[in-house]
Amino acid sequence: MFGPHLYAVFGSPIVHSKSPEVHRAFARQTEQDMMYTKQEVTPEEFKETVDDFFELGGMGLNITLPLKELAYQYADKVSLRAKLAKAVNTLIRDKNGSILGDNTDGIGIVRDITINQRWHLKSQRVLILGAGGAVRGVLGPILDEEPKSIVIANRTASKAVDLAKSFEGMGDVSGCGLNSIPPGVFDVIINGTSMSLQGAAPPLNPAQMTAQTCAYDMAYGSGPTAFLQWAESQGLVALADGLGMLVEQAAESFYLWRRVRPKTAPVIQMLREGMRREI
Ligand code: ATR
């Protein structure tokens, strides 16, 4: 095919997606001849729209909510990390026309935490709040970092217990309710609930953190999220939202498609400045 290689992100709603901005910045930076668009696609339209995209010569897709499970079913082959997540956020057309499914969300948060923030996960006691798709998507790569233990705490305790069980062969991981978190101090607390989007903070016991505890919110906004504001009010100083994760997962998708690894720091900074201007 002649002309730029075609990529896109599909989801619903898609209007606020920052993926085109991120991938266009990567393409400029690494001088890749590619086009990246966003498209509103409902679950009902998913299969036909993805078929059409690849038939028309598309090279790769990002898939966001609520289509990640459908993309997992769609792919001809999936990576181990996608299998663990039971979700796919990246589709890649290989040279034989097969569609490969991968999930870059987990490596995205791990890179943001360990490289950009320079926090440790290895041998750390990690608390993860939430047990939905967002948390399932990142557990495999976080466990690969060999934390000492992971406690998954969720409003609906049974979902946390079930999720922990499906990862039990990979490390010390347990599940519980938000109000029955086992005692002890955590080194890293990751918020994977949608609470911040509702402006609420979790009912955590301040005795389970110290000033050295790192707080990470998978959500992000134009200012600090409710969870990070709450963490700061408890005296925590290492705070990060999910903007870096967004850019890192995109960078991993970009690498899978183009075999070129873009620099993420300038793109994180560009988005941060753009969001400040929106306030
Ligand atoms: P996602 O795919 O983004 O993870 P989800 O599957 O709807 O979305 O999961 C949302 C998560 O946020 C869940 O863990 C949910 O808890 P429940 O499993 O009990 O529903 C959590 N959540 C949402 N609103 C919450 C709130 N107000 N307080 C505590 N947890 C909340």
PDB file of C-alpha atoms and ligand atoms in Angstrom, residues 65 129-135 154-157 159 178 192-195 198 200, ligand 1:
ATOM      1  CA  LEU A  65     -13.697   1.092  26.580  1.00  0.00           C
ATOM      2  CA  LEU A 129      -7.988  -0.435  45.111  1.00  0.00           C
ATOM      3  CA  GLY A 130     -10.629  -1.772  42.731  1.00  0.00           C
ATOM      4  CA  ALA A 131     -11.231  -5.068  40.990  1.00  0.00           C
ATOM      5  CA  GLY A 132     -12.707  -4.097  37.605  1.00  0.00           C
ATOM      6  CA  GLY A 133     -11.275  -4.410  34.125  1.00  0.00           C
ATOM      7  CA  ALA A 134      -8.743  -1.638  34.702  1.00  0.00           C
ATOM      8  CA  VAL A 135      -7.136  -3.529  37.592  1.00  0.00           C
ATOM      9  CA  ASN A 154     -12.656  -3.615  46.461  1.00  0.00           C
ATOM     10  CA  ARG A 155     -16.066  -2.263  47.538  1.00  0.00           C
ATOM     11  CA  THR A 156     -17.512  -5.616  46.436  1.00  0.00           C
ATOM     12  CA  ALA A 157     -15.144  -7.945  48.299  1.00  0.00           C
ATOM     13  CA  LYS A 159     -14.780  -9.494  43.084  1.00  0.00           C
ATOM     14  CA  LEU A 178     -12.316  -1.990  51.282  1.00  0.00           C
ATOM     15  CA  GLY A 192      -7.854   1.538  40.066  1.00  0.00           C
ATOM     16  CA  THR A 193     -11.438   2.352  41.052  1.00  0.00           C
ATOM     17  CA  SER A 194     -13.578   4.913  39.265  1.00  0.00           C
ATOM     18  CA  MET A 195     -14.019   6.743  42.591  1.00  0.00           C
ATOM     19  CA  GLN A 198     -16.869  10.725  41.046  1.00  0.00           C
ATOM     20  CA  ALA A 200     -14.576  10.601  46.126  1.00  0.00           C
TER      21      ALA A 200
HETATM   22  P1  ATR B   1     -13.096  -0.483  34.933  1.00  0.00           P
HETATM   23  O1  ATR B   1     -13.223  -1.395  33.754  1.00  0.00           O
HETATM   24  O2  ATR B   1     -12.687   0.921  34.599  1.00  0.00           O
HETATM   25  O3  ATR B   1     -12.267  -1.065  36.007  1.00  0.00           O
HETATM   26  P2  ATR B   1     -15.459  -1.263  36.317  1.00  0.00           P
HETATM   27  O4  ATR B   1     -15.264  -2.672  35.879  1.00  0.00           O
HETATM   28  O5  ATR B   1     -16.831  -0.672  36.276  1.00  0.00           O
HETATM   29  O6  ATR B   1     -14.576  -0.278  35.471  1.00  0.00           O
HETATM   30  O7  ATR B   1     -14.844  -1.127  37.787  1.00  0.00           O
HETATM   31  C1  ATR B   1     -14.941   0.038  38.532  1.00  0.00           C
HETATM   32  C2  ATR B   1     -14.249  -0.204  39.866  1.00  0.00           C
HETATM   33  O8  ATR B   1     -14.410   0.969  40.693  1.00  0.00           O
HETATM   34  C3  ATR B   1     -14.821  -1.349  40.652  1.00  0.00           C
HETATM   35  O9  ATR B   1     -13.793  -1.944  41.391  1.00  0.00           O
HETATM   36  C4  ATR B   1     -15.845  -0.652  41.552  1.00  0.00           C
HETATM   37  O10 ATR B   1     -16.186  -1.371  42.719  1.00  0.00           O
HETATM   38  P3  ATR B   1     -17.346  -2.509  42.674  1.00  0.00           P
HETATM   39  O11 ATR B   1     -16.710  -3.704  42.050  1.00  0.00           O
HETATM   40  O12 ATR B   1     -17.721  -2.712  44.081  1.00  0.00           O
HETATM   41  O13 ATR B   1     -18.451  -1.918  41.834  1.00  0.00           O
HETATM   42  C5  ATR B   1     -15.070   0.601  41.909  1.00  0.00           C
HETATM   43  N1  ATR B   1     -15.926   1.716  42.348  1.00  0.00           N
HETATM   44  C6  ATR B   1     -16.679   2.490  41.572  1.00  0.00           C
HETATM   45  N2  ATR B   1     -17.279   3.451  42.305  1.00  0.00           N
HETATM   46  C7  ATR B   1     -16.873   3.273  43.604  1.00  0.00           C
HETATM   47  C8  ATR B   1     -17.134   3.948  44.832  1.00  0.00           C
HETATM   48  N3  ATR B   1     -17.931   5.007  44.901  1.00  0.00           N
HETATM   49  N4  ATR B   1     -16.539   3.477  45.946  1.00  0.00           N
HETATM   50  C9  ATR B   1     -15.708   2.415  45.888  1.00  0.00           C
HETATM   51  N5  ATR B   1     -15.428   1.743  44.759  1.00  0.00           N
HETATM   52  C10 ATR B   1     -15.997   2.162  43.617  1.00  0.00           C
END
